[in-house]
Coordinates of C-alpha atoms and ligand atoms in Angstrom, one line a residue:
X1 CA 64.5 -115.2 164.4
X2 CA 65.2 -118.4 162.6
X3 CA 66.5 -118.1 159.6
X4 CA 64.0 -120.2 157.5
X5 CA 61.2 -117.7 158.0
X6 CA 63.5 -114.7 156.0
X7 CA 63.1 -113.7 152.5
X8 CA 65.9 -114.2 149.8
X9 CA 66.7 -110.6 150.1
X10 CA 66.9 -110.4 153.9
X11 CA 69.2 -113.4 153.7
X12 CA 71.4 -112.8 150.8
X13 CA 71.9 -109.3 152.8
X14 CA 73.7 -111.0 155.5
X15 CA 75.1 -113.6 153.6
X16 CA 77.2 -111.4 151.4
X17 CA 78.1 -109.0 155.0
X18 CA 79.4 -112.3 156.4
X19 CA 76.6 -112.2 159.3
X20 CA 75.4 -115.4 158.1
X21 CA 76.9 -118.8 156.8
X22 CA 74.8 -121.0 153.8
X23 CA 74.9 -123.7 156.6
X24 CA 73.4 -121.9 159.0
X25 CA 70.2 -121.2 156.7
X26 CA 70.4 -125.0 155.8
X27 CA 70.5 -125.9 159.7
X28 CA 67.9 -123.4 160.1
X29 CA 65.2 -124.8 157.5
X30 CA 65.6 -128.1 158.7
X31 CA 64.5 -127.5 162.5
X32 CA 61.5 -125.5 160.8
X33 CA 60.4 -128.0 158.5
X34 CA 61.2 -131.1 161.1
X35 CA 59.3 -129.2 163.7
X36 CA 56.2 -127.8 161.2
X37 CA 56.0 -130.5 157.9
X38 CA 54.5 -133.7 160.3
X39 CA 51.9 -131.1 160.0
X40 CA 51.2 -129.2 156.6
X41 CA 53.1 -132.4 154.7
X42 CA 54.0 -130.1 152.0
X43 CA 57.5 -132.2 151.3
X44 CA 57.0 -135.4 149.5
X45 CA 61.1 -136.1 150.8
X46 CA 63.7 -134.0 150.8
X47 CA 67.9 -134.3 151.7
X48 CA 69.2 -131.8 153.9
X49 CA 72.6 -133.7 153.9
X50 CA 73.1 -133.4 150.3
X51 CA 72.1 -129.9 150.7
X52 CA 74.4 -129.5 153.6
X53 CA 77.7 -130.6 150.7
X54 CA 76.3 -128.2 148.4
X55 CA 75.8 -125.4 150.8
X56 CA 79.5 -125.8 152.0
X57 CA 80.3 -125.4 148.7
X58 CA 78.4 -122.6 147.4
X59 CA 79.5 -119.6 145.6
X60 CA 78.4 -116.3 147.7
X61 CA 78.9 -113.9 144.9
X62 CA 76.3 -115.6 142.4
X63 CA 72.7 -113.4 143.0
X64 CA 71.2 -116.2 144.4
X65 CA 74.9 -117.7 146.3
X66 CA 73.6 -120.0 149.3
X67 CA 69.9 -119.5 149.0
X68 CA 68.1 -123.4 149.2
X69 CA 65.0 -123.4 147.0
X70 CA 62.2 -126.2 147.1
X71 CA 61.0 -127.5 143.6
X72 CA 57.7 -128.5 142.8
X73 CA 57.5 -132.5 142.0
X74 CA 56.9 -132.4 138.2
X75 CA 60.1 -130.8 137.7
X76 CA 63.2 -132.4 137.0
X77 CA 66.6 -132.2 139.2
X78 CA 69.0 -135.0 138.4
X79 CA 69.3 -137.8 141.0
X80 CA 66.5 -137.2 142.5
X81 CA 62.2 -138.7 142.7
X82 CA 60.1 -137.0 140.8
X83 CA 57.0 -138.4 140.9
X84 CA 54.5 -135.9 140.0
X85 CA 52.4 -137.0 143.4
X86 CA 51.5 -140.3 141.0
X87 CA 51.6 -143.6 142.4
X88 CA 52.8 -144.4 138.2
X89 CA 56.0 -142.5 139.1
X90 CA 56.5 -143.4 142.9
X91 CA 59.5 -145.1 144.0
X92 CA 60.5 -145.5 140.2
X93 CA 61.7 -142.7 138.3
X94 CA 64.9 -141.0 139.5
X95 CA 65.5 -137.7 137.0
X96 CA 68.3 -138.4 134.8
X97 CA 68.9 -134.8 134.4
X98 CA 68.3 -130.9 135.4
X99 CA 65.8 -129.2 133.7
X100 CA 66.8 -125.5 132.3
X101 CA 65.4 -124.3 135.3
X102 CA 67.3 -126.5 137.6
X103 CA 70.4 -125.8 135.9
X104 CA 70.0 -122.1 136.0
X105 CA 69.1 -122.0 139.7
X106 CA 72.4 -124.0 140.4
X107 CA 74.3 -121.6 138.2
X108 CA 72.9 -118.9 140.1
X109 CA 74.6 -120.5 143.3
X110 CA 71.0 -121.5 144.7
X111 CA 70.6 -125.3 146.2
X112 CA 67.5 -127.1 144.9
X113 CA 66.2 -128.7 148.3
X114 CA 63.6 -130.9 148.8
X115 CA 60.4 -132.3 146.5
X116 CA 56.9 -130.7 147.1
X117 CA 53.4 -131.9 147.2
X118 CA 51.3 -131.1 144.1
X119 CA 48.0 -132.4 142.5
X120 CA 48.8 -135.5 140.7
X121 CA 50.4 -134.6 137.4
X122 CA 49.5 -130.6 138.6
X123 CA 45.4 -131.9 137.7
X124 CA 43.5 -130.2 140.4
X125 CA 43.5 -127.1 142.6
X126 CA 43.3 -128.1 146.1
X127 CA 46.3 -130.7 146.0
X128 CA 44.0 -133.3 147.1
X129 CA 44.3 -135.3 144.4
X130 CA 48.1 -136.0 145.0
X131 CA 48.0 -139.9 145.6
X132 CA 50.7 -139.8 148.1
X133 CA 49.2 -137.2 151.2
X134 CA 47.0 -134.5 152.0
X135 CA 48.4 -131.0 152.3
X136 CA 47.2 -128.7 154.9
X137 CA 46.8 -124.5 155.0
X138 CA 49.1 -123.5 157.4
X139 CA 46.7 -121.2 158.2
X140 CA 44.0 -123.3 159.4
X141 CA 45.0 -127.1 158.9
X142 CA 41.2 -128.0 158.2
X143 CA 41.9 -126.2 154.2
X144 CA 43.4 -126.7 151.3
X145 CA 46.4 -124.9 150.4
X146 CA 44.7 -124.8 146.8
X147 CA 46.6 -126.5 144.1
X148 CA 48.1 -127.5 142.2
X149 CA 51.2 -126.3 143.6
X150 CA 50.0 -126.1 146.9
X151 CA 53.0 -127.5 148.6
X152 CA 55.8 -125.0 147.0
X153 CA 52.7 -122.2 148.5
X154 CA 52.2 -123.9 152.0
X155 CA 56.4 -124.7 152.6
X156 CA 56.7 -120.9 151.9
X157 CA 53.5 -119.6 154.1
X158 CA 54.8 -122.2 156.8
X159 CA 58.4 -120.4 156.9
X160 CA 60.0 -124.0 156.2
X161 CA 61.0 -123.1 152.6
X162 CA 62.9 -119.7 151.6
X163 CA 60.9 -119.5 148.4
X164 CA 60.2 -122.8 145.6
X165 CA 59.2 -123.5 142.1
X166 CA 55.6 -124.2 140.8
X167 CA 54.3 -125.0 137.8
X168 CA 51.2 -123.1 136.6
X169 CA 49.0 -124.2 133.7
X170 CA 45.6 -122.4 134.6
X171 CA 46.5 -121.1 138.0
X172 CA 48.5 -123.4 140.0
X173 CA 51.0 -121.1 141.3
X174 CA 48.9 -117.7 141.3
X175 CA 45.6 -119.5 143.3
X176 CA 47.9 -121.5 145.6
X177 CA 49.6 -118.1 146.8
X178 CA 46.5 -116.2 147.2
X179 CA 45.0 -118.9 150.0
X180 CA 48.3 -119.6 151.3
X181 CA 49.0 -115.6 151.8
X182 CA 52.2 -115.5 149.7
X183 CA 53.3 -114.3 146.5
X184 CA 52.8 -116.5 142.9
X185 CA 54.1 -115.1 139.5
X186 CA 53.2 -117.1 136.8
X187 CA 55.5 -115.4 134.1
X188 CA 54.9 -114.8 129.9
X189 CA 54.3 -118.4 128.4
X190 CA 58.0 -118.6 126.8
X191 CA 59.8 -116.5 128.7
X192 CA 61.3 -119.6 130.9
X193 CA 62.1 -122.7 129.6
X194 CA 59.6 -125.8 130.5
X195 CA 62.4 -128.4 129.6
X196 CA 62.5 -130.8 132.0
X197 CA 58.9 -129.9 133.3
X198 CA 56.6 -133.1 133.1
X199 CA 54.1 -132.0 130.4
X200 CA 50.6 -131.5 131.3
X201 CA 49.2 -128.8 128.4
X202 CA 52.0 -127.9 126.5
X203 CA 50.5 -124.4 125.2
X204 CA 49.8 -123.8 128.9
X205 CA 52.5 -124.8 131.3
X206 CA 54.7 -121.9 132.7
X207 CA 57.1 -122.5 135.3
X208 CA 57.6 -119.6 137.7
X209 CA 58.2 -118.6 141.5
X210 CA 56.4 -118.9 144.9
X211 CA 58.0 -116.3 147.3
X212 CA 57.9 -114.2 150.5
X213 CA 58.3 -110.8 148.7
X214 CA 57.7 -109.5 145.6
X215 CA 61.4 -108.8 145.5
X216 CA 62.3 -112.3 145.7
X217 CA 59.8 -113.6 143.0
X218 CA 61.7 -111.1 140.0
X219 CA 65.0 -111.9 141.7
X220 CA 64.1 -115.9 140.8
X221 CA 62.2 -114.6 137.4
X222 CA 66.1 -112.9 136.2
X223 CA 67.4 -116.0 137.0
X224 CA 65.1 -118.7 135.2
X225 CA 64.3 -116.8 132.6
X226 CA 65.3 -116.8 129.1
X227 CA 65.8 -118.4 125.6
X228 CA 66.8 -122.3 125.5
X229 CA 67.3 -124.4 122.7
X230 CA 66.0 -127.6 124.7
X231 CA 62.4 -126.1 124.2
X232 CA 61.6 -124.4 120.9
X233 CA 58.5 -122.2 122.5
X234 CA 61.1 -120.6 124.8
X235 CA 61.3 -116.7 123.4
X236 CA 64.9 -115.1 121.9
X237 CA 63.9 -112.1 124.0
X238 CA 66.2 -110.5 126.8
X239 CA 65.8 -110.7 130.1
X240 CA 65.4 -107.0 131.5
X241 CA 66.8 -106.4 135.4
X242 CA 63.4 -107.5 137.1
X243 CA 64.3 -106.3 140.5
X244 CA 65.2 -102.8 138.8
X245 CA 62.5 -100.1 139.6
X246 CA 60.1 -101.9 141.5
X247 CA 59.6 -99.3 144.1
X248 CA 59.2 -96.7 141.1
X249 CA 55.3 -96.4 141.9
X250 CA 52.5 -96.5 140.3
X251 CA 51.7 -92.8 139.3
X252 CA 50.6 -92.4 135.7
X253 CA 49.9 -96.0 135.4
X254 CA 46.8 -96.7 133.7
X255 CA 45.3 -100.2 135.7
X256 CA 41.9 -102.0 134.0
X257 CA 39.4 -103.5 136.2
X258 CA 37.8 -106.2 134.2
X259 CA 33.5 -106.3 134.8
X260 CA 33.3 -109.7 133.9
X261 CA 36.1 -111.1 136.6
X262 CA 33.5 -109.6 139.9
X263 CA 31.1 -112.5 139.6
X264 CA 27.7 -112.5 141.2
X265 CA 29.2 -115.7 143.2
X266 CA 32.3 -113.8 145.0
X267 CA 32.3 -113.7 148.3
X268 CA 31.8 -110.0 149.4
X269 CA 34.7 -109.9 152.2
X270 CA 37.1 -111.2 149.1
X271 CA 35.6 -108.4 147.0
X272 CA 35.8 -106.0 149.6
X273 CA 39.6 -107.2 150.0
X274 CA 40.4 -106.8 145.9
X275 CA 38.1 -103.0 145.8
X276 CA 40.2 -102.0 148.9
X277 CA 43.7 -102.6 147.1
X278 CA 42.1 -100.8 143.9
X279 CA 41.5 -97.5 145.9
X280 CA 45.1 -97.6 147.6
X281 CA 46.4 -97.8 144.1
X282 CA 44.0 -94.9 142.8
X283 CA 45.3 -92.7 146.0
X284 CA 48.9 -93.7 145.1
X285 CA 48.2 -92.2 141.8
X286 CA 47.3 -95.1 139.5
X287 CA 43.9 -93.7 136.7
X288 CA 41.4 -96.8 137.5
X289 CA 39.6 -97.4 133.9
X290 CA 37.0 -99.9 133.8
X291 CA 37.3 -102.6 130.9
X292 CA 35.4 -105.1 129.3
X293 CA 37.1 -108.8 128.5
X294 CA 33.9 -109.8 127.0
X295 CA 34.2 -113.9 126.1
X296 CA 35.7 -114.2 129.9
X297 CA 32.9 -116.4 130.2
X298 CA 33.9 -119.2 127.8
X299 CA 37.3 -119.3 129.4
X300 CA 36.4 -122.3 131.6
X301 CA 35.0 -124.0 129.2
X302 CA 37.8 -123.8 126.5
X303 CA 40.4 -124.9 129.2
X304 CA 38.6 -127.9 129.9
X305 CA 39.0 -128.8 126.6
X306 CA 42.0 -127.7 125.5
X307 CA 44.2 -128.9 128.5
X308 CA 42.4 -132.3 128.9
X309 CA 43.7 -132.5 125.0
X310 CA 47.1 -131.9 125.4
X311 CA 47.6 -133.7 128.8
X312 CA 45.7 -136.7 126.7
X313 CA 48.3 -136.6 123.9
X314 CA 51.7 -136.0 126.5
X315 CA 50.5 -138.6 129.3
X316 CA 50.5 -141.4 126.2
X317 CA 54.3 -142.1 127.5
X318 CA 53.2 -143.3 130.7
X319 CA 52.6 -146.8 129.6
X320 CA 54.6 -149.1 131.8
X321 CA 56.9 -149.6 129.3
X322 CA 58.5 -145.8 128.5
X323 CA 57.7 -144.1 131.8
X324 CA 55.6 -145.8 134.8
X325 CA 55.6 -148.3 137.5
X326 CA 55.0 -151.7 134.9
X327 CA 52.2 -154.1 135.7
X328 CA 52.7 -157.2 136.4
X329 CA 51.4 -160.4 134.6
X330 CA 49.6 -158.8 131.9
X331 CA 48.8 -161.1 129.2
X332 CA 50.1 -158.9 125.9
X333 CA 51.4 -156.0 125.3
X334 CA 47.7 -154.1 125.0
X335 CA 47.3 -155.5 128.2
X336 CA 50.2 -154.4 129.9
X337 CA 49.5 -150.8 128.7
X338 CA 45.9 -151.0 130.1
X339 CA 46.8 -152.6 133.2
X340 CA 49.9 -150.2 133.9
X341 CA 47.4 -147.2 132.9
X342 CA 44.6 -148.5 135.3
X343 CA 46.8 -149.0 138.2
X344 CA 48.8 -146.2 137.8
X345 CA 47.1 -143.0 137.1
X346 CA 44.1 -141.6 139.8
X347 CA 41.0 -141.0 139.3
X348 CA 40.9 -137.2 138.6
X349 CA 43.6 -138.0 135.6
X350 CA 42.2 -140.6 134.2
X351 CA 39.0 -138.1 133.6
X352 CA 41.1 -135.8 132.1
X353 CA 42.7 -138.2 129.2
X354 CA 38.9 -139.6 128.7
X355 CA 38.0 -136.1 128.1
X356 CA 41.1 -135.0 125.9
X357 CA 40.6 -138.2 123.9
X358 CA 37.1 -137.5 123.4
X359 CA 37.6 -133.8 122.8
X360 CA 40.0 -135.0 120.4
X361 CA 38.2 -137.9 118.5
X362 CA 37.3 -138.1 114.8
X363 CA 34.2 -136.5 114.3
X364 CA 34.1 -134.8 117.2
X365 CA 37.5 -132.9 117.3
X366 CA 36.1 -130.3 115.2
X367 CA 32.8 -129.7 117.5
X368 CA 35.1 -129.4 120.4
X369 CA 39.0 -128.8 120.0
X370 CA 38.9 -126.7 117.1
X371 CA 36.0 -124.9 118.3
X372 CA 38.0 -124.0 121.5
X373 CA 41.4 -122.9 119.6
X374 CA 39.1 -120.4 118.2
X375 CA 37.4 -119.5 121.5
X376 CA 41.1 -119.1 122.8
X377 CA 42.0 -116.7 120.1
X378 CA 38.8 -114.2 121.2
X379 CA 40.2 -114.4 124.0
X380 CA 43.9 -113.4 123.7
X381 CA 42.4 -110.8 121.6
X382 CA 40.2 -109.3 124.3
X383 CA 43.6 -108.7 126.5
X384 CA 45.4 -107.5 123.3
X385 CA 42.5 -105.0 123.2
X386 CA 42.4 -104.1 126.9
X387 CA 46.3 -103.5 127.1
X388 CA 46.0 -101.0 124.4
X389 CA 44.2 -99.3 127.0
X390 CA 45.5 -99.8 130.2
X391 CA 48.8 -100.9 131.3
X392 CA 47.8 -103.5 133.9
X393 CA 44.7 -105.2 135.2
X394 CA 43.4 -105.8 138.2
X395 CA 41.6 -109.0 139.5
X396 CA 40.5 -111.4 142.4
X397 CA 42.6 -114.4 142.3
X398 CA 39.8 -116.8 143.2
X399 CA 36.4 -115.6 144.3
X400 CA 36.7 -116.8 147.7
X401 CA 39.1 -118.0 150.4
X402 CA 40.7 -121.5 150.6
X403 CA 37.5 -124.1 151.0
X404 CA 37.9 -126.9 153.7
X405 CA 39.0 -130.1 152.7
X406 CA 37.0 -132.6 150.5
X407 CA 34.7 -129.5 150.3
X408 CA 34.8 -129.8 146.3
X409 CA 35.9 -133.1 146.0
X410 CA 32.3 -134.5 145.3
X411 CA 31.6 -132.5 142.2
X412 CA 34.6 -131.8 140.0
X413 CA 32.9 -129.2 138.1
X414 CA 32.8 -127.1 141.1
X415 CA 36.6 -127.7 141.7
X416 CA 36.7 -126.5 137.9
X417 CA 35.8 -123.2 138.6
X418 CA 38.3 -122.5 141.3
X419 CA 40.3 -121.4 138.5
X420 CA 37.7 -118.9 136.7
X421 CA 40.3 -116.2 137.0
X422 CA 42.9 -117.5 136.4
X423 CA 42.8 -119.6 133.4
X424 CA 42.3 -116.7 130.7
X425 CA 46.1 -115.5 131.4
X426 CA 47.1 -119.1 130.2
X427 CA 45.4 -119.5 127.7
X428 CA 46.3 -115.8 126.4
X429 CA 49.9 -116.6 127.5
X430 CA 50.2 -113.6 129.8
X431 CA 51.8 -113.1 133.0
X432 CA 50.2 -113.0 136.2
X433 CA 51.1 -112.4 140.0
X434 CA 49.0 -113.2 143.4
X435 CA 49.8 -110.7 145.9
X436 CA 48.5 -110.9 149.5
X437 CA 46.0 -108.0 150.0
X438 CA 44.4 -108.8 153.2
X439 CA 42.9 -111.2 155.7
X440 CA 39.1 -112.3 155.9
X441 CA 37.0 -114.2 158.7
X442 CA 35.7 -117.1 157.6
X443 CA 35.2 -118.9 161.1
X444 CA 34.7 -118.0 164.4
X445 CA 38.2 -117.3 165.3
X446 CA 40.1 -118.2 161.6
X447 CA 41.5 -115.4 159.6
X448 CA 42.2 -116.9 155.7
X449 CA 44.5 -115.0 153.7
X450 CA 43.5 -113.5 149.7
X451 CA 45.3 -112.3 147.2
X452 CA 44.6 -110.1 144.6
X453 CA 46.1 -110.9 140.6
X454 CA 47.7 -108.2 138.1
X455 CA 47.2 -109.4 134.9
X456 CA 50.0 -107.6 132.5
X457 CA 50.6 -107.7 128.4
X458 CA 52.7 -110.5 127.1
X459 CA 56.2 -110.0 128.1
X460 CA 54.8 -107.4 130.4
X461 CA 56.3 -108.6 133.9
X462 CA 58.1 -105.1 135.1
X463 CA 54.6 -103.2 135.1
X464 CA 52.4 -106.4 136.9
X465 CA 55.7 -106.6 139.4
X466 CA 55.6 -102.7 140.1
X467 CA 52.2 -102.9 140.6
X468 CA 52.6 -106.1 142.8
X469 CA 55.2 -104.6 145.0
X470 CA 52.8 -101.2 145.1
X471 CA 50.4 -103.6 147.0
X472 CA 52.8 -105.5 149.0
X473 CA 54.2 -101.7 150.5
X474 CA 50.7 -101.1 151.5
X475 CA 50.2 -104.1 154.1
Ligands
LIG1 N1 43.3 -126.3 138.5 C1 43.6 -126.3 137.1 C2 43.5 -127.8 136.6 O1 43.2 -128.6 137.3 C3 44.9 -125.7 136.8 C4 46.0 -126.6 137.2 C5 47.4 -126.1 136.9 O2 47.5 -124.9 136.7 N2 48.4 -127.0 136.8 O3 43.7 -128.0 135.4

């Protein structure tokens, strides 16, 4: 079997019994992604020699010695593109340094390789709006791999990455996973650093793992997590032993299931899927309570305005000047600015800074921004109710299976609602994992993977992991 298509654990096995060199793994991932990427195009470009001098190099003891890992193209690793799938960025900006997470993987004896597809600036949730290619489902080429990290989920489904990094601001790593068939933890907002992560919402953006295991995803989570003083909203909390316990079961555990997050417009083979996972845990001893997160409904709505704001106010740096490809021959300065701006961004960003500016406006910031911080608090209080409760929740990750491409792409309100689960655990700052929980028909022959999400309290990871690798030990 070739190496590439092994977890972290599996590998770091035989890499520490001598079975297996870190070159060898390298040599390994390279045939995979030569012979599969022409195909998926989840790499934007990557440099197996450069990983190759690393990997001959690399420190087997460190707990993640050896082990390549593909990042997600709005995060920064020194000396190499990052682009954020925007022409503004392409061909231009070079990172002139690690960010936290980069330097703690390297640390941790991993080898950042390769740059992966994602919606451009991490705006959309099928990765078609990357401006530099289309990424496919490995599981049926005709879908998306959802987005916005939707090439750190297909590299891993595909077996030609080990495990990435994505970025997840309303559900770009967790969605992504569930219709690739992988596993996404988007982790407590502070407990990893976003230094060095291209801002899109500030209040939002979590870095956090795409992996083969559960196992591997809280072996990445000890390693990126923790306090940093590059980025003040990074928490002085320790880091417990993620991969501790996570067979302990989940007897005794009390596990939500939240009315509001079965919509009438699921498809019933994904519900079927998500009720089927909820009576393994009940029969493995979990007590099922059904919950209420009562202002679920507005969560769409407050995302939309609140991220659009932020991204507004951070993407003010890409003028041509600071950050972005520069246009030529403008006139004046205001010019230049537009012209850069115009040229540079795509369409489904430019929407976004229109709306944040508007959203944001004098006169009308009140009516819609303040309005939605207050919406955002009834919600965060909804979860800090419900986790008195219950220890966990469960959820559908997305009420269907990956959609076929450009299937959306006419009407972006109805791309906007691919995240409807997922956005309330940003905007509360939780954590949240997508774990595969089953195959569904959705052609003649095609079998799509879903995933189904545990929701835990802030800071909450080792209950929504144990729960996650309960799951996992059922398929
Ligand atoms: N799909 C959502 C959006 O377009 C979430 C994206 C993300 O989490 N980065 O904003």
């Amino acid at each position: 079997m070739s190496l590439a298509s092994q977890s972290i654990t599996e590998l770091r096995k035989q890499l520490t019994a001598g079975e297996v060199t870190p070159l060898q793994i390298i040599d390994d991932l390279e045939k995979a992604v030569l012979a599969s990427d022409s195909e998926i195009n989840a790499y934007l470009s990557y440099d197996f020699d450069k990983a190759r001098e690393m990997a001959s190099n690399a420190d087997l003891s460190l707990p993640l010695g050896g082990i390549p890992i593909g990042i997600k193209d709005n995060i920064n690793t020194l000396g190499e593109p990052c682009s954020c799938a925007s022409q503004f960025l392409v061909d231009s900006y070079i990172a002139p340094y690690d960010a936290t997470v980069i330097s703690k993987l390297k640390a941790a004896g991993a080898i950042p390789l390769g740059r992966l597809n994602m919606d451009e600036f991490a705006m959309g949730s099928t990765t078609g709006n990357s401006s530099i290619k289309r990424t496919n489902n490995p599981h049926d080429l005709d879908r998306v791999p959802g987005g916005s990290s939707g090439g750190s989920a297909a590299a891993v489904a595909a077996n030609s990455a080990i495990a990435t990094l994505g970025s997840d601001t309303g559900g770009s790593i967790r969605q992504p996973a569930s219709h690739c068939g992988i596993v996404g933890l988007k982790p407590s907002y502070g407990r990893v650093s976003r230094y060095g992560l291209v801002a899109f919402a500030s209040s939002l953006d979590q870095i956090g793992p795409c992996t083969k295991t559960v196992a591997d995803a809280a072996l990445i989570l000890n390693v990126i997590s923790g306090p940093d003083e590059m980025d003040s909203t990074s928490l002085e909390v320790d880091t417990p032993d993620f991969t501790k316990n996570l067979n302990a079961g989940v007897a005794g555990l009390k596990l939500g299931i939240p009315k509001e997050y079965f919509t009438e417009g699921m498809d019933p083979a994904v519900r079927e899927i998500v009720n089927s996972a909820i009576d393994k845990l009940r029969n493995a001893g979990a007590e099922i309570v059904d919950i209420s997160l009562p202002h679920t409904e507005y969560a769409v709505a407050t995302y939309y305005i609140i991220a659009p704001a932020e991204a507004s106010s951070n993407l003010s740096r890409f003028d041509g000047i600071r950050y972005g490809n520069r246009a030529e021959q403008s006139g004046n300065l205001i010019d230049l600015y537009k012209d850069s701006r115009s040229a540079g961004f795509g369409s489904e960003v430019k929407r976004r800074i229109i709306l944040g500016t508007y959203a944001l406006s004098s006169g009308y910031d009140h009516k819609y921004y303040d309005k939605a911080q207050r919406v955002r608090t009834l919600i965060r209080e909804d979860f800090t109710k419900a986790f008195e409760q219950v220890d966990a929740i469960i959820t559908p990750v997305c009420p269907h299976a990956a959609p076929k491409h450009g299937e959306n792409s006419d009407d972006p309100l109805k791309e906007y609602l691919e995240d409807i689960c997922t956005i309330a655990a940003n905007l509360a700052g939780i954590p949240g994992i997508s774990v595969p929980a089953g195959v569904i028909s959705v052609d003649d022959r095609k079998e799509m993977p879903v995933g189904v999400q545990i929701l835990g309290p802030h800071l909450g990871e080792v209950a929504v992991l144990k729960v996650a690798q309960e799951i996992e030990n059922f398929l």
